[in-house]
CSV table of C-alpha atoms and ligand atoms in Angstrom, one decimal:
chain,number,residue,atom,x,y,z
R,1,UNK,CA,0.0,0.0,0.0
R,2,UNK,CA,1.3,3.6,-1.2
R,3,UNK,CA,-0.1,6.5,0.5
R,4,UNK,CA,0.7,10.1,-1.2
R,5,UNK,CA,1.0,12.7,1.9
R,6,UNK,CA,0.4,16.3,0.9
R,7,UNK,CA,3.5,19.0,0.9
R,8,UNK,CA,2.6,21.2,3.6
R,9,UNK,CA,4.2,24.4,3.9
R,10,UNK,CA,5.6,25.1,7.8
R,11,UNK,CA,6.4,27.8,9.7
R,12,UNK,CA,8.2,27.5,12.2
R,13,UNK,CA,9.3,30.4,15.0
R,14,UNK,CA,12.3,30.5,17.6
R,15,UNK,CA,11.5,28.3,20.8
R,16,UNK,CA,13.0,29.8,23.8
R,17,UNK,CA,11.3,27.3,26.1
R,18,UNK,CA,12.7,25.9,29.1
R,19,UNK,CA,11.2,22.3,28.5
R,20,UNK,CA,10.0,19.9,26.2
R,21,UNK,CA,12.1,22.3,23.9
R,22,UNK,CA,13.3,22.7,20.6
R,23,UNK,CA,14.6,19.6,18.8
R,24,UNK,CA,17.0,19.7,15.2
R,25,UNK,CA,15.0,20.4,12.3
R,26,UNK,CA,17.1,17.9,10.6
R,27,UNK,CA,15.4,15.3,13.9
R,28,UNK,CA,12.0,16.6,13.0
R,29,UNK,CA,11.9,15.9,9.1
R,30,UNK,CA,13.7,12.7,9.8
R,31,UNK,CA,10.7,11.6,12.6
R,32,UNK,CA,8.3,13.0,9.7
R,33,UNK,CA,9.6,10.8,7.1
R,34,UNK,CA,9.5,7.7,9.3
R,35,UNK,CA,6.7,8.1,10.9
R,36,UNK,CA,3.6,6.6,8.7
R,37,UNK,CA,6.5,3.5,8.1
R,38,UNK,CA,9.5,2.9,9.7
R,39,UNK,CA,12.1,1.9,7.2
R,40,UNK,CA,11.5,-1.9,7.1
R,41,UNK,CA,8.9,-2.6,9.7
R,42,UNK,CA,6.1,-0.9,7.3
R,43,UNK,CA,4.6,0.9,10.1
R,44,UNK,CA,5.3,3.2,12.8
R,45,UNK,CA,7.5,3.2,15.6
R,46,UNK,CA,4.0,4.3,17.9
R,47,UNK,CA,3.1,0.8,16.6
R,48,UNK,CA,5.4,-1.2,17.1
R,49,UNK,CA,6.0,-4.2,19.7
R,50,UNK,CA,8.9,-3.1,21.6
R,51,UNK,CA,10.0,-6.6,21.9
R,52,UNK,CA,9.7,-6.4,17.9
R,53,UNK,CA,13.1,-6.9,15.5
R,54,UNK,CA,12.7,-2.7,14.4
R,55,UNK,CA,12.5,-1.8,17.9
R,56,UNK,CA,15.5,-3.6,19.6
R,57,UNK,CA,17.6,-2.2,16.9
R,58,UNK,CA,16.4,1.0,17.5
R,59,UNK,CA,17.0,1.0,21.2
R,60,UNK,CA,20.5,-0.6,20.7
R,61,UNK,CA,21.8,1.9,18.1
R,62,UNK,CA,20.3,4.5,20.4
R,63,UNK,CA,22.6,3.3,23.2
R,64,UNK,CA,25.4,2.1,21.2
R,65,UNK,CA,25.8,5.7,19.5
R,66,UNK,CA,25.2,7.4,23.2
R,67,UNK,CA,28.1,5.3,24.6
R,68,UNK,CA,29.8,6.4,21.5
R,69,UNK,CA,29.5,10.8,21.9
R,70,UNK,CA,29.8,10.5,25.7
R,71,UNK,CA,32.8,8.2,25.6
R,72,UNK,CA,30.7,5.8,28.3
R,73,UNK,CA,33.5,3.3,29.8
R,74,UNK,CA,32.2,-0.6,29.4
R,75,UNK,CA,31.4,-0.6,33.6
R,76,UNK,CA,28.5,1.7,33.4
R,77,UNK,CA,25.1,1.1,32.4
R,78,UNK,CA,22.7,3.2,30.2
R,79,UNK,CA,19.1,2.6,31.0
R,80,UNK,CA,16.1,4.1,29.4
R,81,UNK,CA,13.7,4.8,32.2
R,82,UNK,CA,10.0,6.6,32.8
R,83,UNK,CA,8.9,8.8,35.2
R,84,UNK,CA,11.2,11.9,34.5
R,85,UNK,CA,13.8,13.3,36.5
R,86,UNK,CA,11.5,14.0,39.4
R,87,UNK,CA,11.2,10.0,39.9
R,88,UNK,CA,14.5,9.8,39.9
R,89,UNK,CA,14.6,11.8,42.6
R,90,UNK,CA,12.5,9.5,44.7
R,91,UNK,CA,14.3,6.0,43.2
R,92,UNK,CA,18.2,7.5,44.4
R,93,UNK,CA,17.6,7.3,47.9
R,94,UNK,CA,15.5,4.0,47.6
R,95,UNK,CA,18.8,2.3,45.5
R,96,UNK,CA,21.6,4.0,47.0
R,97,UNK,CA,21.2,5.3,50.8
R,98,UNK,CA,20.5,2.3,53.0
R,99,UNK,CA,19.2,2.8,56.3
R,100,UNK,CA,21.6,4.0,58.8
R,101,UNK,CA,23.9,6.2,55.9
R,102,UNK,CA,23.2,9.7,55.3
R,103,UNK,CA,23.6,11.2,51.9
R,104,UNK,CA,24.6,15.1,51.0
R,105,UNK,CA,23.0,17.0,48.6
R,106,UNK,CA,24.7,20.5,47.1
R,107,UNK,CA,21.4,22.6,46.7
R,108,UNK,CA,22.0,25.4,43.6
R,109,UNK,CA,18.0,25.6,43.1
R,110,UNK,CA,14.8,24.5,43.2
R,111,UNK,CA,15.5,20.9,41.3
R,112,UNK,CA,18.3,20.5,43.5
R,113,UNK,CA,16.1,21.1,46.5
R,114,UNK,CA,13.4,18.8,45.4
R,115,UNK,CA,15.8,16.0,45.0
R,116,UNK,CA,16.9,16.9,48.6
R,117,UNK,CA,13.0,16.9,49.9
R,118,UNK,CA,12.3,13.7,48.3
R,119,UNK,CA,15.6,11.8,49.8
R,120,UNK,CA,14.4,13.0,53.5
R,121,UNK,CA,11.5,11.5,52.8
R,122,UNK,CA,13.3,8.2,52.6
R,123,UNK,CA,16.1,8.3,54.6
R,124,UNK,CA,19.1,10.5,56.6
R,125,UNK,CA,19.9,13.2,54.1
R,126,UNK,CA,22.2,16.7,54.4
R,127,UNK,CA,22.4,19.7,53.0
R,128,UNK,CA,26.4,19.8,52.0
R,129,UNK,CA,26.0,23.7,50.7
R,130,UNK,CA,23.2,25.8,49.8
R,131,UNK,CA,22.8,29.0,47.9
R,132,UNK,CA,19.6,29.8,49.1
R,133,UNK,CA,20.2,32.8,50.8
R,134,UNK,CA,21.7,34.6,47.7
R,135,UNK,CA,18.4,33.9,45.5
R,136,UNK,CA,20.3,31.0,43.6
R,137,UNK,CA,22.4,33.4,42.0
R,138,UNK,CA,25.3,31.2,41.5
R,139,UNK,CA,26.6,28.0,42.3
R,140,UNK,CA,28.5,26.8,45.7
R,141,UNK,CA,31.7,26.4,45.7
R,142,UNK,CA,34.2,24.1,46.0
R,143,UNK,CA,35.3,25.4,49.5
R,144,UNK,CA,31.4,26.0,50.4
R,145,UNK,CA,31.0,22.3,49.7
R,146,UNK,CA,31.3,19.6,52.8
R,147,UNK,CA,31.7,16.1,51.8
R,148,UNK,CA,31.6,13.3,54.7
R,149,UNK,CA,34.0,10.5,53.2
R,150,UNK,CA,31.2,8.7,54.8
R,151,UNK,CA,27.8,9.7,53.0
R,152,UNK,CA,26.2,6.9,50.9
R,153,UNK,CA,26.9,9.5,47.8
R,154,UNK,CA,26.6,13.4,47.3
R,155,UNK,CA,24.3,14.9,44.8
R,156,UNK,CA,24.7,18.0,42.7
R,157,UNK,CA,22.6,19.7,39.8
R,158,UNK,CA,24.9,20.8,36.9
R,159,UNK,CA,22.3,23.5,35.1
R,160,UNK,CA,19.9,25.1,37.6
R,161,UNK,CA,17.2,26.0,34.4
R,162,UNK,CA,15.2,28.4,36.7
R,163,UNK,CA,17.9,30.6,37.4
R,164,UNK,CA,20.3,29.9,34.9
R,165,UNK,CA,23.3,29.0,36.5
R,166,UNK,CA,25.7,25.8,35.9
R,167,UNK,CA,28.5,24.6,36.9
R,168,UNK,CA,30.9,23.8,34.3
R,169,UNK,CA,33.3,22.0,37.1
R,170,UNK,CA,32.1,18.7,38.9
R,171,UNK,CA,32.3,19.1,42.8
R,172,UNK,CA,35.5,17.5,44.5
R,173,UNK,CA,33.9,14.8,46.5
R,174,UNK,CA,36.7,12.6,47.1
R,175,UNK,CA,35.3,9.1,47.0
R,176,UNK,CA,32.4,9.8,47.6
R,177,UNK,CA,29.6,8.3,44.9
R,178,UNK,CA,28.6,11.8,42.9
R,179,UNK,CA,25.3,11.5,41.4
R,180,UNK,CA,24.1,14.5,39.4
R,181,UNK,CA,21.1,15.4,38.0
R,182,UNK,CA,22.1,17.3,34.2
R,183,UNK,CA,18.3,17.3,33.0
R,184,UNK,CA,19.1,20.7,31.5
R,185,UNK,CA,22.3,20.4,30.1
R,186,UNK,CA,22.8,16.7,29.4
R,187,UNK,CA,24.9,15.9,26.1
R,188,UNK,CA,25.5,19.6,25.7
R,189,UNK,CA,29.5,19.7,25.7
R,190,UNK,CA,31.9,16.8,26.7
R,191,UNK,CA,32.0,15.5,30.1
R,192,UNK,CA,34.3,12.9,31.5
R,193,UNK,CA,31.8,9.8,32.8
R,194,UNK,CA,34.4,8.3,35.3
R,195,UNK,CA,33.8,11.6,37.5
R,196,UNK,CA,29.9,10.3,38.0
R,197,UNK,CA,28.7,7.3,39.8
R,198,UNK,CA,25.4,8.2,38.2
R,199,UNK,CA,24.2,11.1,35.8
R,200,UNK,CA,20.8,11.3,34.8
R,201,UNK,CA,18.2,13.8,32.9
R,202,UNK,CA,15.2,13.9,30.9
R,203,UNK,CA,15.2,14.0,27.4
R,204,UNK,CA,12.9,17.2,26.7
R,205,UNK,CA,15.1,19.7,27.3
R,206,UNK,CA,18.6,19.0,25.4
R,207,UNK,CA,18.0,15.4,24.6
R,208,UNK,CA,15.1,14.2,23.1
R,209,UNK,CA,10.9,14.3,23.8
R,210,UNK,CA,9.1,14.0,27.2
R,211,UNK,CA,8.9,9.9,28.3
R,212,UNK,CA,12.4,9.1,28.8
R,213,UNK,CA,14.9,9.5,30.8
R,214,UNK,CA,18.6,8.7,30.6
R,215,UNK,CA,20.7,7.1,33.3
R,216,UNK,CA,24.0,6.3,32.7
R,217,UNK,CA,24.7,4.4,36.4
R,218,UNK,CA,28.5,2.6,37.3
R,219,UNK,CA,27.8,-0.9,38.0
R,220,UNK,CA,29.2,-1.3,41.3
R,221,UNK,CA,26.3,0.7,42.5
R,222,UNK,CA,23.9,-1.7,41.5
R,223,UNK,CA,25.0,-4.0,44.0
R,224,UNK,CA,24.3,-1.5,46.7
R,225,UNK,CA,20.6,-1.8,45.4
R,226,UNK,CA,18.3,-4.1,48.0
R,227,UNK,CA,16.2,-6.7,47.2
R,228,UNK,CA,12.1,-6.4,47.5
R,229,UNK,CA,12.2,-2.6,45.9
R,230,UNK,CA,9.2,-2.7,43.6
R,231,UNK,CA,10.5,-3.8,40.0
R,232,UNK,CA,9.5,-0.2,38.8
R,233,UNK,CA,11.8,1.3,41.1
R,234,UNK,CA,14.5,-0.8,41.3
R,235,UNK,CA,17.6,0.4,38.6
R,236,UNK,CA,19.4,-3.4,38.9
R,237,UNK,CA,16.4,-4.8,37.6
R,238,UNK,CA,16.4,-2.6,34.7
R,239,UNK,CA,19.7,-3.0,34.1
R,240,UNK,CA,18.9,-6.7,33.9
R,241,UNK,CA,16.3,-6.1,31.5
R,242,UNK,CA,18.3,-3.5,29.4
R,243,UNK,CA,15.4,-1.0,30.2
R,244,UNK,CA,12.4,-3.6,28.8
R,245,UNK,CA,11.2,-5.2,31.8
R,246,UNK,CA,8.2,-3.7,30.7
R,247,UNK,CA,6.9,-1.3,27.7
R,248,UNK,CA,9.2,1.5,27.6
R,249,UNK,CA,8.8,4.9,26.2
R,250,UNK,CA,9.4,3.6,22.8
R,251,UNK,CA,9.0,6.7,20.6
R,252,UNK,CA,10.7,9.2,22.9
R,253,UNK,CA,13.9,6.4,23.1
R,254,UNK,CA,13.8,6.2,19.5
R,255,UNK,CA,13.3,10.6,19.4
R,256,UNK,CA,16.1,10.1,21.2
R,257,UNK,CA,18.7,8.1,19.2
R,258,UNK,CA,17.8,10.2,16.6
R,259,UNK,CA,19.2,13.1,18.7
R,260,UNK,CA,22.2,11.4,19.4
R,261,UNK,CA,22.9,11.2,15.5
R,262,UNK,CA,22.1,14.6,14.7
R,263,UNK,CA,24.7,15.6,17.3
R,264,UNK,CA,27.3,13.1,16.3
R,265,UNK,CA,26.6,13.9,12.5
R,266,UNK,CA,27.6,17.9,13.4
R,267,UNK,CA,31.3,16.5,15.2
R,268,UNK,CA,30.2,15.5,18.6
R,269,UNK,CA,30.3,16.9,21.9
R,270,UNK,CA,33.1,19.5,20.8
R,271,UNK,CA,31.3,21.1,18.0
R,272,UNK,CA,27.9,21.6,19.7
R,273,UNK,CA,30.0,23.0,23.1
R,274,UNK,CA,31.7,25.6,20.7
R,275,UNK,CA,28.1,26.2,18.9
R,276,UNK,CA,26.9,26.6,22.8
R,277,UNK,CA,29.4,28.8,23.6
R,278,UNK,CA,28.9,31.1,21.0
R,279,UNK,CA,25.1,31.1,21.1
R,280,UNK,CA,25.5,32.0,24.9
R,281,UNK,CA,28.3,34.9,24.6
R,282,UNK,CA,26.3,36.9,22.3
R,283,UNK,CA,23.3,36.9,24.7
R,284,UNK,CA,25.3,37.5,27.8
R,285,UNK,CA,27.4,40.4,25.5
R,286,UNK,CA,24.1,42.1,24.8
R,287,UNK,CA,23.4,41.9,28.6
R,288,UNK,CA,26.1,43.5,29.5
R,289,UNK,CA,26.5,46.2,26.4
R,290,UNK,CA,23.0,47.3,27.9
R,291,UNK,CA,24.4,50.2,30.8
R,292,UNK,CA,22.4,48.4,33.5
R,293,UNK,CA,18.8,48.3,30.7
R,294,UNK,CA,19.2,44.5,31.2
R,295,UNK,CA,20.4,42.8,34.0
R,296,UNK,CA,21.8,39.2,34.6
R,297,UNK,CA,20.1,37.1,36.8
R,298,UNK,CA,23.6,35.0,37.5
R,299,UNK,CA,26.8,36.3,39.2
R,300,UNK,CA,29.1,36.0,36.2
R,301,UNK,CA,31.1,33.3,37.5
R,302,UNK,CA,28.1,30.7,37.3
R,303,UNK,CA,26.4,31.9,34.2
R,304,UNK,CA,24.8,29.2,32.2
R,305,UNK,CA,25.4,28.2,28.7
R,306,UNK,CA,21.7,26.6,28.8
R,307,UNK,CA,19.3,29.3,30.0
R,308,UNK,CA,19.9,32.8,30.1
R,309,UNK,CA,17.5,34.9,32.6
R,310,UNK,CA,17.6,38.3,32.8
R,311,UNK,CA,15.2,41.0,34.3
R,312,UNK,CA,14.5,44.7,32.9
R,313,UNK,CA,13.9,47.9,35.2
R,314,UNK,CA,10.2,47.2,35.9
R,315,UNK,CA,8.0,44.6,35.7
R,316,UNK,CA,5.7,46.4,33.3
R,317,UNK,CA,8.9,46.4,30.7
R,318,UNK,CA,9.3,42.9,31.2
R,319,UNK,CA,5.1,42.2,30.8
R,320,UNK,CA,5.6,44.4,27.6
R,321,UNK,CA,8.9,43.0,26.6
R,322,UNK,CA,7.2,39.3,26.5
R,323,UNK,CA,4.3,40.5,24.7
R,324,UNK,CA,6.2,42.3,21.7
R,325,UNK,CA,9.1,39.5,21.6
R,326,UNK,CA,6.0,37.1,21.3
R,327,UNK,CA,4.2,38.6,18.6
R,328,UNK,CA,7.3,39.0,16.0
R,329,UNK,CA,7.9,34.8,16.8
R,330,UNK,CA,10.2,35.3,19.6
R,331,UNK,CA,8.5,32.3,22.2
R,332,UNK,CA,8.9,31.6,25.6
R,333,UNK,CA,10.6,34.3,27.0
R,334,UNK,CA,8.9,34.6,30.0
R,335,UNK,CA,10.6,34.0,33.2
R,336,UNK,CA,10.0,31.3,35.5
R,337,UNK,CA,7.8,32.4,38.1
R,338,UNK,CA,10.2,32.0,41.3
R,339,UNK,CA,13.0,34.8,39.6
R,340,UNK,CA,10.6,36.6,37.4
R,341,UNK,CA,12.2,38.2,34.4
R,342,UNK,CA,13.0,37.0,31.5
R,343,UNK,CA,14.7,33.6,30.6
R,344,UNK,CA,15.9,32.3,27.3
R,345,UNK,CA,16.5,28.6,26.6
R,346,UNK,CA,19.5,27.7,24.0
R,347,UNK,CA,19.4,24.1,24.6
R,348,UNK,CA,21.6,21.8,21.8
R,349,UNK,CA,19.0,22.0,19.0
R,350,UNK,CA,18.3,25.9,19.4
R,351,UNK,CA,19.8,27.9,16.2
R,352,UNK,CA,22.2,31.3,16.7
R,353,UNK,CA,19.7,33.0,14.1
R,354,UNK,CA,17.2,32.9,17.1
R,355,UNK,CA,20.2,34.1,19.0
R,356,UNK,CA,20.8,37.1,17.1
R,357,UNK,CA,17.0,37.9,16.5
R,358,UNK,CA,16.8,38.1,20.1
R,359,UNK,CA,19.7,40.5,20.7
R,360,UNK,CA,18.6,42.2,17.6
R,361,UNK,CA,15.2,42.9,19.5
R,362,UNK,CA,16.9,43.4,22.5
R,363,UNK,CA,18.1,46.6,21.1
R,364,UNK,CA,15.5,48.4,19.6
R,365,UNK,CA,13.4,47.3,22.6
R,366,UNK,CA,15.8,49.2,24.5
R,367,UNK,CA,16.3,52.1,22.1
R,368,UNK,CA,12.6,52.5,21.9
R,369,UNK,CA,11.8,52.2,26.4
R,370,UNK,CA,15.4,52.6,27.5
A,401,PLP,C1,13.1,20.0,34.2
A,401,PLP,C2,14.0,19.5,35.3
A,401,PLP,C3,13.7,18.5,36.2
A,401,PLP,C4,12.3,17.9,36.1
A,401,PLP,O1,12.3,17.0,35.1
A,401,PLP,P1,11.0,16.0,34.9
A,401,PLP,O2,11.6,15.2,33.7
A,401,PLP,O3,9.9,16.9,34.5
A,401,PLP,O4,10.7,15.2,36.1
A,401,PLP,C5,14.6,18.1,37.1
A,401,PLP,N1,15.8,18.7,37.2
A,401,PLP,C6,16.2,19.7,36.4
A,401,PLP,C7,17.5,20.3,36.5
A,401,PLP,C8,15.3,20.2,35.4
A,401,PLP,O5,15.7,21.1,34.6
């Protein structure tokens, strides 16, 4: 059977949003092509048994070419999980802080401190430095930071998406397991696994669709796991079923992979850090060109290459400055609610065009209300 599917024309505008996000055009058309029949299964992949022959290869050259741009060492695992970041947040402490350990957590934001709320819930947690009291305007530091060589692992958040701020440096934790949650800035320049016992984040922001999430976990860890967790919960067990004990997210895993090409296809982990780099140092520039008109949410040192918030001298500018960036295809702008302002999300997939239309509106918005 041959179907015929219209040319539609598209128009498409620059996505500034903080999550699900923008993906590659060049992911899009390819989802688009493949989507009414999957090249050699003759249907979709929303169709498909995921214990089907399409299917396994799809989730094995997802993780084969994952292992492949992350340089993942043989010892960890990659597993394709549900449930979002936020589960994980609830499944560490049930895996990895037995009953009598205490964990520490390093709380740069509101994710951070969720992870932390949900781990008290289940166990002895600590807070091992917070930024709290400065609005979550940068990240601790290293000398702020206080590992126990005793806690069952620390945690850490590398981009803090509400308030744009990262930290391009893993904490010094000794021996310490360090678990880190990189939902935001996962697969967005080259990071050296062997530093994490676990990293983990969901796929809508720089990574994928909404429905998976990626955990790349060292094995040792799993044998820290105990027995009688529910299956769901329990990350040996879906080690042991390479992420199919039962239907996984099979579209967003295969969204995924896809991804994964796209970025290996543009040079890997190196290019798309120098594309982020550049995308990020134009915005900042226009910031700080602006005589105090715009203002960075983030102290300098922990400015994030991801999200990009920034307020304006009143709140009415920044109600009018949403409304006018909106209308000329400039979306999702507006700030998070907790630091107000404006925020601008240049995950992986978002294009320096968009970039430069912003700072090009920047200007005359400033010219025009400065
Ligand atoms: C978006 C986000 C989360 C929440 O992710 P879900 O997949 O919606 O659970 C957690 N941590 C960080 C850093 C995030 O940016």
């Amino acid at each position: 059977m041959t179907q015929t599917v219209k040319e539609t024309k598209v128009e498409r505008i620059y996505n500034f949003s903080a999550g699900p996000a923008v993906l590659p055009l060049e992911v899009l058309e390819q989802v688009q092509r493949d989507l009414l029949s999957y090249p050699g299964a003759g249907m979709s992949v929303m169709e498909m048994s995921h214990r089907s022959a399409p299917f396994e290869g799809i989730i094995h050259t997802a993780e084969a070419d994952l292992r492949t741009l992350l340089n993942i060492p043989a010892n960890y695992k990659v597993l394709y999980l549900q449930g979002g970041a936020s589960l994980q947040f609830s499944m560490i402490p049930m895996n990895f802080l037995p009953a009598g350990a205490e964990a520490s957590y390093i709380i740069s934001g509101v994710w951070a401190q969720t992870a932390y709320k949900e781990a008290l819930k289940l166990g002895k947690a600590r807070v091992a430095a917070s930024t709290e009291s400065e609005n979550f305007t940068r990240v601790p530091t290293q000398n702020e930071i206080q590992i126990d060589p005793q806690d069952a692992y620390a945690h850490f958040t590398s981009n803090n998406t509400i308030y744009g701020t990262q930290s391009l440096v893993e904490p010094e934790v000794g021996d310490v397991s360090l678990l880190c949650d990189a939902s935001s800035d996962i697969l967005s320049r080259p990071l050296d696994i062997t530093k994490y016992a676990m990293l983990y984040g969901g796929a809508q922001k720089n990574a994928g669709i909404a429905g998976t999430t990626l955990v790349i976990v060292r094995e040792d860890l799993l044998a820290r796991v105990p027995k009688n967790l529910p299956s769901m919960l329990d990350y040996r067990l879906m080690a042991e079923k390479e992420s199919l004990f039962n239907t996984p997210s099979a579209f967003a895993i295969y969204v995924n992979g896809l991804v994964v090409k796209w970025l290996l296809s543009i040079g890997g982990l190196p290019e798309i850090e120098r594309r982020n780099q550049e995308k990020a140092a134009l915005l900042y520039a226009a910031i700080d060109a602006s005589g105090g008109f715009y203002r960075g949410h983030s102290q300098l040192t922990s400015r994030s290459l991801m999200n990009v918030t920034f307020r304006l001298p009143s709140e009415e500018l920044e109600k009018k400055f949403v409304k006018e960036s909106t209308a000329i295809g400039l979306d999702g702008l507006k700030g998070h609610r907790s630091v107000g302002g404006l925020r601008a999300s240049i995950y992986n997939a978002f294009p320096k065009e968009g970039v430069e239309a912003l700072v090009a509106f920047m200007k005359d918005f400033q010219a025009k209300n400065g």
